[in-house]
PDB file of C-alpha atoms in Angstrom:
ATOM      1  CA  MET Q 172      15.972 -10.195 -18.593  1.00 72.00           C
ATOM      2  CA  GLU Q 173      16.468  -8.961 -15.055  1.00 89.00           C
ATOM      3  CA  TYR Q 174      15.700  -5.331 -14.373  1.00 96.00           C
ATOM      4  CA  TYR Q 175      15.041  -2.757 -11.714  1.00 97.00           C
ATOM      5  CA  LEU Q 176      11.541  -1.360 -11.982  1.00 97.00           C
ATOM      6  CA  THR Q 177      11.410   2.412 -11.571  1.00 97.00           C
ATOM      7  CA  VAL Q 178       8.198   3.987 -10.323  1.00 97.00           C
ATOM      8  CA  SER Q 179       7.528   7.708 -10.378  1.00 97.00           C
ATOM      9  CA  GLY Q 180       5.062   9.005  -7.837  1.00 96.00           C
ATOM     10  CA  SER Q 181       4.225  11.852 -10.183  1.00 94.00           C
ATOM     11  CA  PRO Q 182       1.769  11.194 -12.999  1.00 86.00           C
ATOM     12  CA  HIS Q 183       3.418  13.732 -15.290  1.00 89.00           C
ATOM     13  CA  PRO Q 184       5.940  12.062 -17.665  1.00 82.00           C
ATOM     14  CA  ASP Q 185       8.238  15.128 -17.591  1.00 89.00           C
ATOM     15  CA  SER Q 186       8.143  15.571 -13.829  1.00 95.00           C
ATOM     16  CA  ALA Q 187      11.286  16.057 -11.785  1.00 96.00           C
ATOM     17  CA  ASN Q 188      10.803  12.585 -10.294  1.00 97.00           C
ATOM     18  CA  SER Q 189      10.518  10.971 -13.731  1.00 95.00           C
ATOM     19  CA  ARG Q 190      13.673  12.818 -14.853  1.00 96.00           C
ATOM     20  CA  LEU Q 191      15.536  11.643 -11.758  1.00 97.00           C
ATOM     21  CA  LEU Q 192      14.567   8.029 -12.387  1.00 97.00           C
ATOM     22  CA  ALA Q 193      15.612   8.271 -16.039  1.00 96.00           C
ATOM     23  CA  ALA Q 194      18.979   9.658 -14.957  1.00 97.00           C
ATOM     24  CA  LEU Q 195      19.426   6.871 -12.400  1.00 97.00           C
ATOM     25  CA  ALA Q 196      19.273   4.355 -15.240  1.00 94.00           C
ATOM     26  CA  ALA Q 197      22.696   5.585 -16.369  1.00 94.00           C
ATOM     27  CA  LEU Q 198      24.091   4.975 -12.874  1.00 96.00           C
ATOM     28  CA  SER Q 199      22.524   1.555 -12.405  1.00 94.00           C
ATOM     29  CA  PRO Q 200      24.563  -1.644 -12.732  1.00 91.00           C
ATOM     30  CA  VAL Q 201      21.350  -3.406 -13.835  1.00 94.00           C
ATOM     31  CA  ALA Q 202      18.991  -2.542 -16.673  1.00 95.00           C
ATOM     32  CA  THR Q 203      15.992  -0.472 -15.600  1.00 95.00           C
ATOM     33  CA  LYS Q 204      12.419  -0.561 -16.787  1.00 95.00           C
ATOM     34  CA  SER Q 205      10.062   2.343 -16.208  1.00 93.00           C
ATOM     35  CA  SER Q 206       6.629   1.358 -15.036  1.00 89.00           C
ATOM     36  CA  PHE Q 207       3.764   2.689 -17.038  1.00 79.00           C
ATOM     37  CA  PRO Q 208       2.270   5.829 -15.504  1.00 90.00           C
ATOM     38  CA  VAL Q 209       0.611   5.038 -12.197  1.00 95.00           C
ATOM     39  CA  ASP Q 210      -2.330   7.268 -13.125  1.00 95.00           C
ATOM     40  CA  HIS Q 211      -3.367   4.655 -15.716  1.00 95.00           C
ATOM     41  CA  LEU Q 212      -4.538   2.338 -12.953  1.00 97.00           C
ATOM     42  CA  PRO Q 213      -8.211   2.339 -11.985  1.00 97.00           C
ATOM     43  CA  LEU Q 214      -9.214   3.544  -8.543  1.00 97.00           C
ATOM     44  CA  PHE Q 215      -8.562   0.676  -6.129  1.00 97.00           C
ATOM     45  CA  GLN Q 216     -11.610  -0.966  -4.658  1.00 95.00           C
ATOM     46  CA  PRO Q 217     -11.478  -4.398  -3.013  1.00 94.00           C
ATOM     47  CA  SER Q 218     -14.552  -5.468  -4.971  1.00 92.00           C
ATOM     48  CA  LEU Q 219     -12.638  -4.864  -8.231  1.00 92.00           C
ATOM     49  CA  ASP Q 220      -9.660  -6.944  -7.079  1.00 94.00           C
ATOM     50  CA  GLN Q 221     -10.916 -10.096  -8.729  1.00 92.00           C
ATOM     51  CA  SER Q 222     -11.078 -11.606 -12.190  1.00 91.00           C
ATOM     52  CA  PRO Q 223     -11.304 -10.157 -14.704  1.00 94.00           C
ATOM     53  CA  LEU Q 224      -8.734  -7.551 -13.728  1.00 95.00           C
ATOM     54  CA  SER Q 225      -7.978  -4.419 -15.707  1.00 95.00           C
ATOM     55  CA  PRO Q 226      -5.074  -4.954 -18.152  1.00 96.00           C
ATOM     56  CA  SER Q 227      -3.204  -2.093 -16.462  1.00 96.00           C
ATOM     57  CA  VAL Q 228      -3.487  -3.834 -13.071  1.00 97.00           C
ATOM     58  CA  ILE Q 229      -2.217  -7.081 -14.575  1.00 97.00           C
ATOM     59  CA  GLU Q 230       0.752  -5.280 -16.136  1.00 96.00           C
ATOM     60  CA  TRP Q 231       1.501  -3.355 -12.927  1.00 97.00           C
ATOM     61  CA  ARG Q 232       1.548  -6.537 -10.864  1.00 97.00           C
ATOM     62  CA  ARG Q 233       3.594  -8.436 -13.461  1.00 96.00           C
ATOM     63  CA  ASP Q 234       6.189  -5.646 -13.549  1.00 96.00           C
ATOM     64  CA  TRP Q 235       6.602  -5.914  -9.781  1.00 97.00           C
ATOM     65  CA  GLU Q 236       6.705  -9.691  -9.851  1.00 96.00           C
ATOM     66  CA  LEU Q 237       9.412  -9.848 -12.528  1.00 96.00           C
ATOM     67  CA  ALA Q 238      11.558  -6.990 -11.221  1.00 97.00           C
ATOM     68  CA  ARG Q 239      14.755  -7.813  -9.420  1.00 97.00           C
ATOM     69  CA  ALA Q 240      14.176  -4.704  -7.276  1.00 98.00           C
ATOM     70  CA  VAL Q 241      12.111  -1.509  -7.360  1.00 98.00           C
ATOM     71  CA  VAL Q 242      13.175   2.130  -7.172  1.00 98.00           C
ATOM     72  CA  ILE Q 243      10.389   4.530  -6.215  1.00 98.00           C
ATOM     73  CA  SER Q 244      10.792   8.306  -6.404  1.00 98.00           C
ATOM     74  CA  THR Q 245       7.974  10.504  -5.232  1.00 98.00           C
ATOM     75  CA  PRO Q 246       7.190  14.164  -4.721  1.00 97.00           C
ATOM     76  CA  ALA Q 247       5.212  15.367  -1.728  1.00 96.00           C
ATOM     77  CA  TYR Q 248       1.657  16.561  -2.344  1.00 94.00           C
ATOM     78  CA  LEU Q 249       0.198  18.356   0.655  1.00 93.00           C
ATOM     79  CA  ASP Q 250       3.042  16.884   2.721  1.00 93.00           C
ATOM     80  CA  ASN Q 251       2.063  13.330   1.747  1.00 96.00           C
ATOM     81  CA  LEU Q 252       2.193  10.770  -1.050  1.00 95.00           C
ATOM     82  CA  PRO Q 253       0.437  11.656  -4.289  1.00 97.00           C
ATOM     83  CA  GLY Q 254      -2.895   9.854  -4.401  1.00 97.00           C
ATOM     84  CA  VAL Q 255      -1.996   8.089  -7.661  1.00 97.00           C
ATOM     85  CA  LEU Q 256       1.039   6.445  -6.044  1.00 98.00           C
ATOM     86  CA  LYS Q 257      -0.920   5.343  -2.978  1.00 98.00           C
ATOM     87  CA  ASN Q 258      -3.604   3.937  -5.288  1.00 98.00           C
ATOM     88  CA  ALA Q 259      -0.964   2.035  -7.291  1.00 98.00           C
ATOM     89  CA  LEU Q 260       0.502   0.540  -4.121  1.00 98.00           C
ATOM     90  CA  ASP Q 261      -2.985  -0.480  -2.972  1.00 98.00           C
ATOM     91  CA  TRP Q 262      -3.290  -2.642  -6.111  1.00 98.00           C
ATOM     92  CA  LEU Q 263      -0.332  -4.714  -4.866  1.00 98.00           C
ATOM     93  CA  THR Q 264      -1.957  -5.839  -1.622  1.00 95.00           C
ATOM     94  CA  THR Q 265      -3.661  -9.027  -2.773  1.00 92.00           C
ATOM     95  CA  PRO Q 266      -1.212 -10.910  -5.006  1.00 90.00           C
ATOM     96  CA  GLY Q 267       1.820 -10.700  -2.709  1.00 94.00           C
ATOM     97  CA  VAL Q 268       4.142  -9.631  -5.555  1.00 96.00           C
ATOM     98  CA  ALA Q 269       5.720  -6.990  -3.321  1.00 98.00           C
ATOM     99  CA  GLN Q 270       6.485  -9.414  -0.490  1.00 97.00           C
ATOM    100  CA  ASP Q 271      10.244  -9.345   0.263  1.00 98.00           C
ATOM    101  CA  LYS Q 272      10.889  -7.240  -2.890  1.00 98.00           C
ATOM    102  CA  PRO Q 273      13.967  -5.034  -2.397  1.00 98.00           C
ATOM    103  CA  VAL Q 274      12.982  -1.360  -2.693  1.00 98.00           C
ATOM    104  CA  LEU Q 275      14.951   1.873  -2.810  1.00 98.00           C
ATOM    105  CA  ALA Q 276      12.621   4.636  -1.584  1.00 98.00           C
ATOM    106  CA  LEU Q 277      13.343   8.207  -2.694  1.00 98.00           C
ATOM    107  CA  THR Q 278      11.599  11.505  -2.258  1.00 98.00           C
ATOM    108  CA  PHE Q 279      12.497  14.236  -4.739  1.00 98.00           C
ATOM    109  CA  CYS Q 280      11.194  17.602  -3.628  1.00 97.00           C
ATOM    110  CA  PRO Q 281      12.217  21.219  -4.277  1.00 96.00           C
ATOM    111  CA  HIS Q 282      14.177  21.702  -1.032  1.00 93.00           C
ATOM    112  CA  ALA Q 283      14.626  20.460   2.528  1.00 91.00           C
ATOM    113  CA  PRO Q 284      12.740  19.659   4.699  1.00 91.00           C
ATOM    114  CA  ARG Q 285       9.929  18.930   2.233  1.00 93.00           C
ATOM    115  CA  GLY Q 286       9.218  15.283   1.624  1.00 95.00           C
ATOM    116  CA  ALA Q 287       9.807  13.980   5.155  1.00 96.00           C
ATOM    117  CA  HIS Q 288       6.153  13.118   5.757  1.00 97.00           C
ATOM    118  CA  ALA Q 289       5.762  11.746   2.229  1.00 97.00           C
ATOM    119  CA  MET Q 290       8.694   9.409   2.904  1.00 98.00           C
ATOM    120  CA  GLU Q 291       7.125   8.313   6.158  1.00 98.00           C
ATOM    121  CA  SER Q 292       3.852   7.556   4.376  1.00 97.00           C
ATOM    122  CA  LEU Q 293       5.668   5.703   1.585  1.00 98.00           C
ATOM    123  CA  LEU Q 294       7.536   3.594   4.125  1.00 98.00           C
ATOM    124  CA  TRP Q 295       4.305   2.719   5.946  1.00 98.00           C
ATOM    125  CA  SER Q 296       2.763   1.505   2.696  1.00 98.00           C
ATOM    126  CA  LEU Q 297       5.870  -0.448   1.717  1.00 98.00           C
ATOM    127  CA  GLN Q 298       6.003  -2.041   5.171  1.00 98.00           C
ATOM    128  CA  ALA Q 299       2.344  -3.035   4.919  1.00 98.00           C
ATOM    129  CA  LEU Q 300       3.111  -4.673   1.549  1.00 98.00           C
ATOM    130  CA  GLY Q 301       5.971  -6.640   3.116  1.00 98.00           C
ATOM    131  CA  THR Q 302       8.705  -5.157   0.929  1.00 98.00           C
ATOM    132  CA  ARG Q 303      12.329  -5.054   2.020  1.00 98.00           C
ATOM    133  CA  VAL Q 304      13.341  -1.395   1.964  1.00 98.00           C
ATOM    134  CA  VAL Q 305      17.121  -1.445   1.461  1.00 98.00           C
ATOM    135  CA  ALA Q 306      17.500   2.330   1.714  1.00 98.00           C
ATOM    136  CA  GLN Q 307      15.496   5.511   2.017  1.00 98.00           C
ATOM    137  CA  LEU Q 308      16.886   8.725   0.678  1.00 98.00           C
ATOM    138  CA  PRO Q 309      15.514  12.260   0.583  1.00 97.00           C
ATOM    139  CA  CYS Q 310      16.719  14.112  -2.517  1.00 97.00           C
ATOM    140  CA  TYR Q 311      16.224  17.783  -3.239  1.00 97.00           C
ATOM    141  CA  GLN Q 312      15.882  19.482  -6.582  1.00 97.00           C
ATOM    142  CA  ASN Q 313      17.980  22.427  -5.434  1.00 96.00           C
ATOM    143  CA  GLU Q 314      20.884  20.020  -4.781  1.00 96.00           C
ATOM    144  CA  VAL Q 315      20.718  17.617  -7.766  1.00 97.00           C
ATOM    145  CA  SER Q 316      21.872  19.079 -11.081  1.00 96.00           C
ATOM    146  CA  PHE Q 317      21.301  17.595 -14.509  1.00 97.00           C
ATOM    147  CA  ASP Q 318      23.462  18.186 -17.574  1.00 97.00           C
ATOM    148  CA  LYS Q 319      22.085  18.932 -21.048  1.00 96.00           C
ATOM    149  CA  ASN Q 320      21.721  15.168 -21.728  1.00 96.00           C
ATOM    150  CA  GLY Q 321      19.614  14.685 -18.596  1.00 96.00           C
ATOM    151  CA  ASP Q 322      22.356  12.888 -16.667  1.00 97.00           C
ATOM    152  CA  ILE Q 323      23.056  13.734 -13.044  1.00 98.00           C
ATOM    153  CA  GLU Q 324      26.109  15.943 -12.861  1.00 97.00           C
ATOM    154  CA  ALA Q 325      29.132  14.796 -10.882  1.00 97.00           C
ATOM    155  CA  GLY Q 326      29.076  15.683  -7.230  1.00 96.00           C
ATOM    156  CA  PRO Q 327      28.075  14.385  -3.814  1.00 96.00           C
ATOM    157  CA  GLU Q 328      24.430  13.788  -4.765  1.00 96.00           C
ATOM    158  CA  ARG Q 329      25.419  11.611  -7.721  1.00 97.00           C
ATOM    159  CA  GLU Q 330      27.793   9.635  -5.506  1.00 97.00           C
ATOM    160  CA  ILE Q 331      25.115   9.100  -2.854  1.00 97.00           C
ATOM    161  CA  LEU Q 332      22.566   7.940  -5.455  1.00 98.00           C
ATOM    162  CA  THR Q 333      25.116   5.601  -7.022  1.00 97.00           C
ATOM    163  CA  GLU Q 334      25.862   4.063  -3.623  1.00 97.00           C
ATOM    164  CA  ALA Q 335      22.136   3.704  -2.876  1.00 97.00           C
ATOM    165  CA  LEU Q 336      21.675   1.781  -6.137  1.00 97.00           C
ATOM    166  CA  ARG Q 337      24.544  -0.523  -5.147  1.00 96.00           C
ATOM    167  CA  LEU Q 338      22.526  -1.594  -2.099  1.00 97.00           C
ATOM    168  CA  LEU Q 339      20.009  -3.250  -4.411  1.00 97.00           C
ATOM    169  CA  PRO Q 340      20.642  -6.896  -5.292  1.00 95.00           C
TER     170      PRO Q 340
END
C-alpha cells in the first residue's frame, strides 16, 4: 500500500502538530501513515549506526523507505527544531532512504513570525539528507481552526494545505 508518512516534530501525541497532521489525512488524496513518536529513537551516535540496530531505528528507516512522500510538521523550540526531530533525521543519514524523497515541510507555531528559524533548520537537514522538498509552508495556530471532529475548518488555510498536499506525487 502506498502512503504518505507524517512526522510530528513534537513528541507529545496530543500536540498541535500531531493534530494538524491527523487533520491533513482527511485532505490527502493518498492514505497517510503516522510515524511512531520520534522520541522513541535512541540518541544518534555514529558508533551505534551499525548492526544490530535498534528496532525503532529499523522501523523509522523502513517507514521512510516505503513512503511515497513525507509530510513533516514541527513546532519551534527556542527558535529551532525540537531536538527529538533533529535526532530522528540524523538516523536517516547512513541508509540513503531519504535521498530524493518528496517532502512537504511545515511549521505549526502559535503565531507569526515564530517558526521561521525552525523551518530554516529543517530545510538544512532535509537538504543534507538529499530529500526533494516540494513545498515549505509556515502555519499558525491562531489562523488554523479545527472543528469538533478534529478536521480543519473551511477557509483559506485549509485550501492552502490542500494545495500543498497536491504537490506531493
